[in-house]
XYZ file of C-alpha atoms in Angstrom:
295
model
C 99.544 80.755 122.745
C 100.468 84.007 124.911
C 98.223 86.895 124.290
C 101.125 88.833 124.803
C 103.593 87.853 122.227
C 101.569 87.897 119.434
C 103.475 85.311 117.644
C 100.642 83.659 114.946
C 99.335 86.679 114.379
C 97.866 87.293 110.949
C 99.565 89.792 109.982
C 102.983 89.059 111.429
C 104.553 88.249 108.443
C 108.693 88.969 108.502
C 110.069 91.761 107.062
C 112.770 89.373 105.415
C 109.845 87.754 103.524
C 108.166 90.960 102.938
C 111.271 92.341 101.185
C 111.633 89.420 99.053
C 107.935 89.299 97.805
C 108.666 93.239 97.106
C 111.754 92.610 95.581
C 110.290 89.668 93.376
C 107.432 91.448 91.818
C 108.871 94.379 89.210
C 105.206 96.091 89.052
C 105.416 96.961 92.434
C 108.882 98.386 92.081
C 107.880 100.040 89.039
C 104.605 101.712 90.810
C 106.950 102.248 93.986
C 109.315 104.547 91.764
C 106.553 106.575 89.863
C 105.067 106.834 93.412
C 108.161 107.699 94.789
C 108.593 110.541 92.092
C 105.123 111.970 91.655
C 105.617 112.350 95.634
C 108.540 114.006 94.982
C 107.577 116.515 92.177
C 104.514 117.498 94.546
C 107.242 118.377 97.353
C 109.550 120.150 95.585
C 107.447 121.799 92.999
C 108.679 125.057 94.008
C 111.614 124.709 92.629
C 111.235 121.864 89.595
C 108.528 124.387 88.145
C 110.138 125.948 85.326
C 108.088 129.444 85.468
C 104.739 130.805 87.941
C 102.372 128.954 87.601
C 99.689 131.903 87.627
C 101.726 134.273 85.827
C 99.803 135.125 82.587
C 100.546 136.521 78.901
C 98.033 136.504 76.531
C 100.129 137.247 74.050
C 101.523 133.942 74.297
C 98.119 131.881 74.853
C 97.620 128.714 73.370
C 101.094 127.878 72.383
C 102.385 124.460 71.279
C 104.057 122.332 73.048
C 108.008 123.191 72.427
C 107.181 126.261 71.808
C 109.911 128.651 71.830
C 109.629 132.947 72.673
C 111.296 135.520 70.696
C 113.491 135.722 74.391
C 114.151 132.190 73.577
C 112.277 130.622 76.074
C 111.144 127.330 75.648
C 107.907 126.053 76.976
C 107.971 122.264 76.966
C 104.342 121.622 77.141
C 102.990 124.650 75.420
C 100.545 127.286 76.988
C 97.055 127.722 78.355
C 94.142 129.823 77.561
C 95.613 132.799 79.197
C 99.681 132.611 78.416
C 100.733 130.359 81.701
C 102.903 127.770 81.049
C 101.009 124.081 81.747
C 103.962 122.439 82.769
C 104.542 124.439 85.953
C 100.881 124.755 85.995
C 100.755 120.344 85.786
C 103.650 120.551 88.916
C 101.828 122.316 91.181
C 98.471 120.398 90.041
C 100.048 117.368 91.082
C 100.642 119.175 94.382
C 97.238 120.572 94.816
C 95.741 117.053 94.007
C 97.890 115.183 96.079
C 97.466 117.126 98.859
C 93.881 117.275 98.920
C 92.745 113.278 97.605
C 95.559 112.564 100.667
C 93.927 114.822 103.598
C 90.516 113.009 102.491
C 91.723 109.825 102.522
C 93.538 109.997 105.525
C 90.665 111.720 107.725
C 88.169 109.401 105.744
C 89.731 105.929 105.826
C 90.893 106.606 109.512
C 87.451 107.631 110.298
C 86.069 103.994 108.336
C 88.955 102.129 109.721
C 87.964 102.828 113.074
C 83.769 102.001 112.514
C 84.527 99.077 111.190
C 86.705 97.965 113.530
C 84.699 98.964 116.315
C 81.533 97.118 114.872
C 83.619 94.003 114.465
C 84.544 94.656 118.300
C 81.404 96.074 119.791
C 79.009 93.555 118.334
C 76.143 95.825 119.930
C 77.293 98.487 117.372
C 77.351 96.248 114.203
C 74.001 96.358 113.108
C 73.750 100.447 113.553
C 76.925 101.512 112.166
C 76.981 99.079 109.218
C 73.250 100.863 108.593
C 75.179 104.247 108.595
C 77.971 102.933 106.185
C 74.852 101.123 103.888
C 73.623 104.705 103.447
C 76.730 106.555 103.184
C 76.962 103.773 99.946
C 73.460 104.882 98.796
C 75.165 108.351 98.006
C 77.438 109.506 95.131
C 80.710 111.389 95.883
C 79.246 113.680 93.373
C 76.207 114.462 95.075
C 78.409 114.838 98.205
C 79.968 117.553 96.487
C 76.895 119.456 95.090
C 75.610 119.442 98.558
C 78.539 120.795 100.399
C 78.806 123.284 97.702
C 75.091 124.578 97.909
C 75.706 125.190 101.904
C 79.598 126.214 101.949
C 80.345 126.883 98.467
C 82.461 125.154 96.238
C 85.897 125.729 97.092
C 88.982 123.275 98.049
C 86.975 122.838 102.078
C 83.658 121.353 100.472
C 85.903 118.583 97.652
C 87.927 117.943 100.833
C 84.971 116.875 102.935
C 83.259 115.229 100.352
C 85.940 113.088 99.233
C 86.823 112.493 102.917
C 83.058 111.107 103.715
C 82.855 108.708 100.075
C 86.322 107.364 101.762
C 84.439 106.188 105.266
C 81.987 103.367 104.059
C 84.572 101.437 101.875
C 87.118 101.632 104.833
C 84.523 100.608 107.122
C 83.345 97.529 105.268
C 87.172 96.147 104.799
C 88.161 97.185 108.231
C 85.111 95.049 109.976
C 85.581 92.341 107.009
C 89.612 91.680 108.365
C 88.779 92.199 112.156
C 86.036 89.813 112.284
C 88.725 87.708 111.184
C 91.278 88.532 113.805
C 88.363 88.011 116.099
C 87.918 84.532 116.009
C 92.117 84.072 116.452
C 92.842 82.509 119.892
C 95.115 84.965 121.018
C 92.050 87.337 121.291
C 90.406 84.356 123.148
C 93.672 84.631 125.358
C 93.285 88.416 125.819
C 89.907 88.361 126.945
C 90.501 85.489 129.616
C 92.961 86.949 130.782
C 91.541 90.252 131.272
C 92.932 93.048 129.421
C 91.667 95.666 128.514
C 89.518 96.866 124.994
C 91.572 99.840 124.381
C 94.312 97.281 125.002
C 93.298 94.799 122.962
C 91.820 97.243 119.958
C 95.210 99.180 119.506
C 97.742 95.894 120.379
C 96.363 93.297 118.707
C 93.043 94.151 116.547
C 94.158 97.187 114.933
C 97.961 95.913 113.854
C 96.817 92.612 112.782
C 94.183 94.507 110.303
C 96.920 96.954 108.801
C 97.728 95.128 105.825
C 94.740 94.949 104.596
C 93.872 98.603 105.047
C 97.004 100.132 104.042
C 96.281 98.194 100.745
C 92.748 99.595 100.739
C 94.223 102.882 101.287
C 96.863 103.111 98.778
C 94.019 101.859 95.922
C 91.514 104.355 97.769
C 94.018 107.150 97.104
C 93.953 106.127 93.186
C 90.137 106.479 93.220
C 90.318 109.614 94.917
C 92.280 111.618 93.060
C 90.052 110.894 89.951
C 87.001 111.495 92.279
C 88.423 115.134 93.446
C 89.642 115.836 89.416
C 86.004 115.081 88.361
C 84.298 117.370 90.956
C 86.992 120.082 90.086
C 86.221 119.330 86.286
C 82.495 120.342 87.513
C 83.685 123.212 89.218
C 83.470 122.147 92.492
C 86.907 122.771 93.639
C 89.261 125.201 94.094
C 88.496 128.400 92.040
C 90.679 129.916 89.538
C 93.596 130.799 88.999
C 94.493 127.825 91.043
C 96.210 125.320 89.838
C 94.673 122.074 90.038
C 94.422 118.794 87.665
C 90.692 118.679 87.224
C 90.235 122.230 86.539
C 93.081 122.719 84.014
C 91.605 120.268 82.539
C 88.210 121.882 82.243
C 89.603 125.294 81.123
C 90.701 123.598 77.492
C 87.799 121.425 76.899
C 86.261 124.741 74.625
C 89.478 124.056 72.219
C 89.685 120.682 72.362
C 89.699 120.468 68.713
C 92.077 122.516 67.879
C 94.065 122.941 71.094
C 93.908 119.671 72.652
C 97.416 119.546 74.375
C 95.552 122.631 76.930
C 93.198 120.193 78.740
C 94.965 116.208 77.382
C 98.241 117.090 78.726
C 96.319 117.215 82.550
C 94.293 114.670 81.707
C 96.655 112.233 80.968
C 98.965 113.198 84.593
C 95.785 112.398 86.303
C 95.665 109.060 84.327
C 99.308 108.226 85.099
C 98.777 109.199 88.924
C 95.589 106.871 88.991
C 97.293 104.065 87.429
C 100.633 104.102 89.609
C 98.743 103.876 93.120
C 95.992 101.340 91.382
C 99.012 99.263 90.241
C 101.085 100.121 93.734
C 98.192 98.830 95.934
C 97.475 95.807 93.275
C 100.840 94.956 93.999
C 100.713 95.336 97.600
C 98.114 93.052 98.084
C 99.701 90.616 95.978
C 103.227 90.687 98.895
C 101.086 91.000 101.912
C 97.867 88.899 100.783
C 98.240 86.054 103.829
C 96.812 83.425 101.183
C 99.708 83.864 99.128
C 102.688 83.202 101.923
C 104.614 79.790 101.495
């Protein structure tokens, strides 16, 4: 086989059959839609959001949901502590959270990606940076958090960085797990005899024939993120108020859960929805591009 062509290549699966395992499976275009739209509401929440976000009236704190003002203003999911409505204050949550859990996962999984890959590669470099990722597995997200908080505060830099570092070990393992795989493919055999190059070979052959796999990984690291960065913003550890973020609203209602629920559920239950739709996207995913399951 011609280390040039690629053709055999594990992941070289046609786009024909990749469209009709996609179209075949109504989860995934389910997930794919609420995907596509919670992506969308995050872009354009300037101008789906109803009212500011951070403008507040306590006069009209801890309204109802449909509750209508004597202007006759109706506010669809009710108010917060301090008179902002939550449904703007949910749209630009999903923003905040998206941006964030998607800056972590993309610096963190590209960082993993790329140590596991290289381990797999460099065998020299297995044993130490597997050590590294077996450690970086010892620690809790959460105690990632409380430490970058004691030394730069908590803020939105210290839940970035945290959530960016729990991403690198679970990247790592998957990415070494797949390229060892590619590894033992004759093709690589090919490349090597006939002398190219490991950049060459890493980013041509090693790298694309692993991208299944991790873009799954990615897509269900995402889910697990976002709950990860609305927990340590829950704690506190995230952006500061007034800002408008999922784990946070949530934690300004939980003192009136009782008899205010809708102030910290109604948050709650967006992060829930966002979690599930990237869970069930990257379920599916795995599912069309899983090389066990081609005919």
């Amino acid at each position: 086989m011609s280390a040039t062509t690629g053709e055999g290549a594990p992941g070289a699966m046609p786009l024909a059959q990749i469209a009709a395992r996609l179209r075949a499976d109504p989860i995934l275009l389910l997930s794919l839609l609420a995907v596509v739209a919670i992506v969308g509401i995050a872009v354009f929440a300037p101008w789906i959001a109803p009212h500011d976000p951070y403008l507040t009236n306590m006069a009209m704190a801890r309204k109802a949901p449909g509750w209508v003002s004597p202007d006759g203003v109706r506010y669809l999911l009710g108010t917060d502590v301090q008179g902002r409505d939550i449904l703007s204050r949910v749209i630009y949550g999903i923003r905040a959270t998206l941006t964030f859990s998607g800056l972590a996962v993309v610096f963190g999984s590209g960082a993993g990606a790329l140590l596991g890959i290289f381990a797999a590669y460099f065998r020299q470099l297995d044993g130490v940076v597997m050590r590294v990722v077996d450690v970086l597995l010892s620690f809790p997200a959460i105690l990632f958090g409380l430490s970058l908080s004691a030394l730069l505060g908590p803020g939105t830099l210290s839940m970035v960085l945290a959530l960016a570092i729990s991403a690198v070990p679970g990247m790592a393992r998957i990415a070494r797990g797949s390229a060892m795989v590619v590894m033992k493919q004759e093709y690589m055999e090919a490349g090597h005899a006939m002398g190219f190059g490991n950049g060459y070979l890493i980013f041509r052959y090693l790298l694309p024939n692993c991208s299944s796999m991790l873009m799954i990984y990615a897509t269900l690291q995402l889910g697990h993120t976002i709950l990860l960065g609305a927990v340590l913003s829950f704690l506190g550890l995230g952006p500061q108020p007034p800002f408008a973020e999922l784990g946070s609203m949530a934690a300004d209602g939980r003192k009136f859960l009782q008899i205010f629920p809708h102030i910290s559920t109604i948050p709650t239950m967006t992060i829930f929805l966002i979690v599930l739709a990237f869970n069930l996207l990257g379920d599916s995913l795995r599912d069309a591009l899983d090389p066990k399951l081609r005919t």
